[in-house]
Coordinates of C-alpha atoms in Angstrom, one line a residue:
X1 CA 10.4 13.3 -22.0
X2 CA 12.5 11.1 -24.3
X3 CA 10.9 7.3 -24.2
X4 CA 14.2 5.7 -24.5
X5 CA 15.9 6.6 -21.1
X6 CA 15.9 3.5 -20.2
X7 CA 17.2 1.5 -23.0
X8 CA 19.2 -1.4 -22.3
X9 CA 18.6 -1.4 -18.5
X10 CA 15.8 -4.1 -16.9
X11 CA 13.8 -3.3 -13.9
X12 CA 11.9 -5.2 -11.2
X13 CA 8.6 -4.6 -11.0
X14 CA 8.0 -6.6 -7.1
X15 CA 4.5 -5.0 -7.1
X16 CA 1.5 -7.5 -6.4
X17 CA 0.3 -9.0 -9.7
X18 CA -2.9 -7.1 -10.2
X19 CA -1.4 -3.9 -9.3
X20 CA 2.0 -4.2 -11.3
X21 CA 0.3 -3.2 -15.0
X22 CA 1.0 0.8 -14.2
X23 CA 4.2 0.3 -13.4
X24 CA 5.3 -2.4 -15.5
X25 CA 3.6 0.0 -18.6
X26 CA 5.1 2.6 -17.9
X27 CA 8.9 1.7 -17.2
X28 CA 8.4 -0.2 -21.0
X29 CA 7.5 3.1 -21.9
X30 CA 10.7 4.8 -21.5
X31 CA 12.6 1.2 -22.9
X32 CA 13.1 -0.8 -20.1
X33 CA 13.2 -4.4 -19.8
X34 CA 10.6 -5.3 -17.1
X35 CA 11.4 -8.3 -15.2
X36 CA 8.2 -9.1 -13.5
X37 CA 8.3 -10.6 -10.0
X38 CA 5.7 -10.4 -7.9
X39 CA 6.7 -10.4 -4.3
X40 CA 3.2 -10.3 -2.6
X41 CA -0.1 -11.6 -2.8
X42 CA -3.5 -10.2 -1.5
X43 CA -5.4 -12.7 0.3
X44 CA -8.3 -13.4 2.9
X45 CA -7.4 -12.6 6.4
X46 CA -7.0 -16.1 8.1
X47 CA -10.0 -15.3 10.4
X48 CA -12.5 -15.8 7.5
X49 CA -13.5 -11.9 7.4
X50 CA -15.8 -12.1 10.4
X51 CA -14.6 -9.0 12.5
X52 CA -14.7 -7.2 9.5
X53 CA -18.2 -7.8 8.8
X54 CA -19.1 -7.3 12.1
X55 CA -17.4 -3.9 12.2
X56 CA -19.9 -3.3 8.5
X57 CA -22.9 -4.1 10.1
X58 CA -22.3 -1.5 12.7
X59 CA -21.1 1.3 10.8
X60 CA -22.9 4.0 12.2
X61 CA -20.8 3.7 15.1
X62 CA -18.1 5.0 13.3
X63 CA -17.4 8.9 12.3
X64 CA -14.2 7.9 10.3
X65 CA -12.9 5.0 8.2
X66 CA -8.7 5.3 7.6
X67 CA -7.2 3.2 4.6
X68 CA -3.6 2.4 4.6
X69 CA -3.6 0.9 1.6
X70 CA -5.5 0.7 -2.1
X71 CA -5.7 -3.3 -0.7
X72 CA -7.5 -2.3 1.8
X73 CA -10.0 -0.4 -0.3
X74 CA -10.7 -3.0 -2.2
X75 CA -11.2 -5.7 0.3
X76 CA -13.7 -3.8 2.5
X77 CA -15.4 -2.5 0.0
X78 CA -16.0 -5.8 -1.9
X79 CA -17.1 -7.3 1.5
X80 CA -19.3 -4.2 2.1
X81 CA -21.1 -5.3 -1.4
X82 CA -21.7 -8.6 -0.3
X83 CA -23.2 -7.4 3.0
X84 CA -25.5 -5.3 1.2
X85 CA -24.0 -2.1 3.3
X86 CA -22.5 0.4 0.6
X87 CA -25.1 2.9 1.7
X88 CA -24.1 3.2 4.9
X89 CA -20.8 4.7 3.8
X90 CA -21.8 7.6 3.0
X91 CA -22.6 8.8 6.6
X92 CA -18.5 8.2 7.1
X93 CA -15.5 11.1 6.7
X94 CA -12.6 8.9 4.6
X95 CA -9.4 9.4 5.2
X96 CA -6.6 8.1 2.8
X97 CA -2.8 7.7 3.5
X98 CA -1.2 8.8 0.1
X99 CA -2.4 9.3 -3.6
X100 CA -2.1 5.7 -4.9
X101 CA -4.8 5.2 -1.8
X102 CA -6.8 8.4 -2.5
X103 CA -7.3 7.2 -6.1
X104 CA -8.5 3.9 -5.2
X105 CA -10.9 5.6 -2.5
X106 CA -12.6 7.6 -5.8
X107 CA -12.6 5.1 -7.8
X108 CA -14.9 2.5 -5.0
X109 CA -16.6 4.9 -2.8
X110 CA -17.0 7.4 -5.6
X111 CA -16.1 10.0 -3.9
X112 CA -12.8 12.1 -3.0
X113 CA -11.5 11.4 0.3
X114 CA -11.5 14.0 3.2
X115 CA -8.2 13.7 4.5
X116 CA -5.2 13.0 2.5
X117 CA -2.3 13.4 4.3
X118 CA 1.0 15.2 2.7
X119 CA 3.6 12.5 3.5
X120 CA 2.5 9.4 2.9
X121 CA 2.7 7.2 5.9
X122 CA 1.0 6.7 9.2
X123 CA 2.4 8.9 11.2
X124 CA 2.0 12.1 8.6
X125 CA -1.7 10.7 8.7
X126 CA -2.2 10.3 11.9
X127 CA -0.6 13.6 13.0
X128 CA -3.3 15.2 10.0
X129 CA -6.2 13.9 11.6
X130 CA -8.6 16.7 13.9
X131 CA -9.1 16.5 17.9
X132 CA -11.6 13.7 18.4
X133 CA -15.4 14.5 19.6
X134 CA -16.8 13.0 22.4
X135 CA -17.0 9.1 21.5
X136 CA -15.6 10.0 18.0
X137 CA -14.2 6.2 16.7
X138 CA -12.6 5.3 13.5
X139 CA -12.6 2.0 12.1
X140 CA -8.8 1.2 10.5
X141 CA -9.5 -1.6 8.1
X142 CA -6.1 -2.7 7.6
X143 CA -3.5 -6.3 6.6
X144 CA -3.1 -8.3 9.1
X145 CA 0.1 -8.1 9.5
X146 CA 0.1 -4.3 9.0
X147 CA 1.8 -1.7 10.9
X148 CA 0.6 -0.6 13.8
X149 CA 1.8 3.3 14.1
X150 CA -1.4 5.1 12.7
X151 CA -3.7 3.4 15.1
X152 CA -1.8 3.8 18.4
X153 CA -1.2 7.4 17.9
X154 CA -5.0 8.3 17.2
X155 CA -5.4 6.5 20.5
X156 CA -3.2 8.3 22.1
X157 CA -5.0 11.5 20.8
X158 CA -8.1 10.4 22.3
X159 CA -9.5 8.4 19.2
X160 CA -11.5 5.4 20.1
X161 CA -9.6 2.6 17.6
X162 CA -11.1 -0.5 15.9
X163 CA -8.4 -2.1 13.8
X164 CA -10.0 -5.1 11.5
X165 CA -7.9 -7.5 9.4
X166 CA -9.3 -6.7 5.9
X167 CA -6.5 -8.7 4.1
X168 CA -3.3 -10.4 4.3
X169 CA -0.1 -10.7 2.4
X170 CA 1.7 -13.5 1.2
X171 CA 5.1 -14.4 -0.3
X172 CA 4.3 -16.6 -3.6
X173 CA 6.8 -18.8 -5.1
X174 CA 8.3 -17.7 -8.3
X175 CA 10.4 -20.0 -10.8
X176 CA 14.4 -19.9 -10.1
X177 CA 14.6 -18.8 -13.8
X178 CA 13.1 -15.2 -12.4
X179 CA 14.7 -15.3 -9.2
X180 CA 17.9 -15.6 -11.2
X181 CA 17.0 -12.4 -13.3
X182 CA 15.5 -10.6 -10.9
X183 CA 19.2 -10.3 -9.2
X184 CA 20.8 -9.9 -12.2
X185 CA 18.7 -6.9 -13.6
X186 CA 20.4 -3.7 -13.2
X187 CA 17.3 -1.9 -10.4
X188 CA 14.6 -3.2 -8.4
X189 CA 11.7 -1.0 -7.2
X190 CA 9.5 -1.2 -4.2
X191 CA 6.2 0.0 -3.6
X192 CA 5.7 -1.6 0.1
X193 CA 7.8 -3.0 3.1
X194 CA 5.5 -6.4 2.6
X195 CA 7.0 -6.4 -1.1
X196 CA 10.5 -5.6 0.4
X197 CA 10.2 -8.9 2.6
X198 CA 8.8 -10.8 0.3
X199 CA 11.2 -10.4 -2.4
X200 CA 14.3 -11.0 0.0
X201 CA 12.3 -14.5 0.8
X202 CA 12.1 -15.4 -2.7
X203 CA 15.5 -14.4 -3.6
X204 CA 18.0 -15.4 -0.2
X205 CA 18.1 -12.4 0.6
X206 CA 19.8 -11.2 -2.5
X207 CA 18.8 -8.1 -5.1
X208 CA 20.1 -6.0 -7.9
X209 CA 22.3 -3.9 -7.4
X210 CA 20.4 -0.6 -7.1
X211 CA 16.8 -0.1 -5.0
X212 CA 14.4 2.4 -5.5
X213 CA 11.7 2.5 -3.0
X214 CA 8.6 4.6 -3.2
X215 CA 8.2 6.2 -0.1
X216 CA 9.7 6.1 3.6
X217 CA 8.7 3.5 4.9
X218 CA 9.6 1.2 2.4
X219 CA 13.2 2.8 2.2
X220 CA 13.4 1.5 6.1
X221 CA 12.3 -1.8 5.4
X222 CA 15.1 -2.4 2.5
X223 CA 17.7 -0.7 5.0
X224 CA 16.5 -3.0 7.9
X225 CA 16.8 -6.1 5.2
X226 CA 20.2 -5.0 4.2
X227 CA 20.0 -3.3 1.4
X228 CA 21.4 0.2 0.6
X229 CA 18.9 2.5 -1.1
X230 CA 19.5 4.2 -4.4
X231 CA 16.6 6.7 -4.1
X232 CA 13.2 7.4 -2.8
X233 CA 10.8 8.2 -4.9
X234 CA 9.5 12.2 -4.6
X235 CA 6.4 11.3 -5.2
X236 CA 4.6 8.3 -3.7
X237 CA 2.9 7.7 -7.3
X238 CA 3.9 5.6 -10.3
X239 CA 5.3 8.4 -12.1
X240 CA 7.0 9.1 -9.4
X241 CA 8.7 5.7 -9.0
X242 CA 9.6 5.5 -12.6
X243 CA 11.3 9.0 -12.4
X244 CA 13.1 7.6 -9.3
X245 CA 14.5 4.8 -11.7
X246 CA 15.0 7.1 -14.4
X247 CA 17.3 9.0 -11.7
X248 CA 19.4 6.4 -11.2
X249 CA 19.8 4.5 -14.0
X250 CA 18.8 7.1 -17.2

């Protein structure tokens, strides 16, 4: 496909700083002017990590571990290193809400996940997940601030539920310099309903002009914070983001 579909348009990229370099490459690749504003930050979880490594050290009580986010990867597997417990995953089934996720699960665990839902949200993995054994629990290592759907709809199919704070999200500040471009550029994209918030924080609840969301769930988030969506993205991936954008503004 021609790289110069975007020309002359600029793009914010609200994804978290150390996961914007996909995006941000590959919007430059077909001649957009990036605006870079992050909108989130990954951080500790404010109760030091404790129930999380409690829920490590007893992982053999677990048949299944759900990730709802690459974050989420990341943080309990880093913690799981540092515990000295990375064997003990490999007694676990893995199952990964999207493709972005699924990627993320190879890439730490080594491994392809088990269950990978179609749609990418909690519900579509929830709904994917098997009829529970007797005593069957999965451990949902999750922000703390995330959404609660996936886990209270295993429970209500019998699943025994531990939900552990492996992360949290935070708004940082950005200069008024890039608040000011970020509004003026001609699309924003959104790869989370944390990043949705965040951004609206930063800017006073303004945006530019058109929104592109990658999923769902994001699309409600920008609809509950005011904003009219341009498109959703067909695909939950990069490529599919930047075809989203490409869609609207190419």
């Amino acid at each position: 496909m021609s790289s110069d579909l975007l020309t002359g348009k600029s793009v914010v990229v609200t994804r978290a700083s150390h996961q914007s370099g996909d995006l941000i490459a590959a919007l430059q690749e077909k001649g957009a002017e990036v605006v870079p504003a992050p909108a989130i930050a990954v951080v500790p979880p404010l109760d030091g990590g404790q129930p999380l490594d409690d829920a490590l050290l007893r992982l053999e009580r677990f048949s299944w571990i759900a990730f709802t986010s690459s974050n989420a990867v990341s943080a309990l597997m880093a913690r799981a290193a540092r515990r000295g417990v990375l064997k003990k995953f490999s007694g676990l089934r893995v199952a990964a809400i999207g493709p972005s996720t699924a990627s993320k699960v190879i890439a730490e665990l080594k491994r392809e996940p088990d269950l990978v839902p179609s749609k990418n949200d909690g519900l579509s993995l929830a709904e994917a997940f098997p009829v529970p054994a007797c005593d069957d629990h999965v451990l949902i290592p999750m922000a703390s601030d995330g959404r609660p759907e996936l886990g209270d709809i295993l429970e209500s199919k019998g699943w025994k539920v531990d939900r552990v704070a492996a992360y949290r999200t935070v708004c940082p500040s950005i200069e008024d310099e890039l608040v000011a471009r970020a509004i003026e550029a001609d699309a924003v994209t959104f790869a989370s309903p944390s990043a949705v918030k965040g951004h609206m924080e930063q800017t006073g609840g303004r945006a530019a002009p058109k929104v592109v969301a990658i999923g769902q769930t994001t699309a409600e988030e920008c609809r509950v914070q005011g904003l009219e969506v341009a498109d959703v993205a067909e695909y939950q991936t990069t490529e599919g983001l930047v075809q989203a954008v490409i869609g609207v503004l190419g």
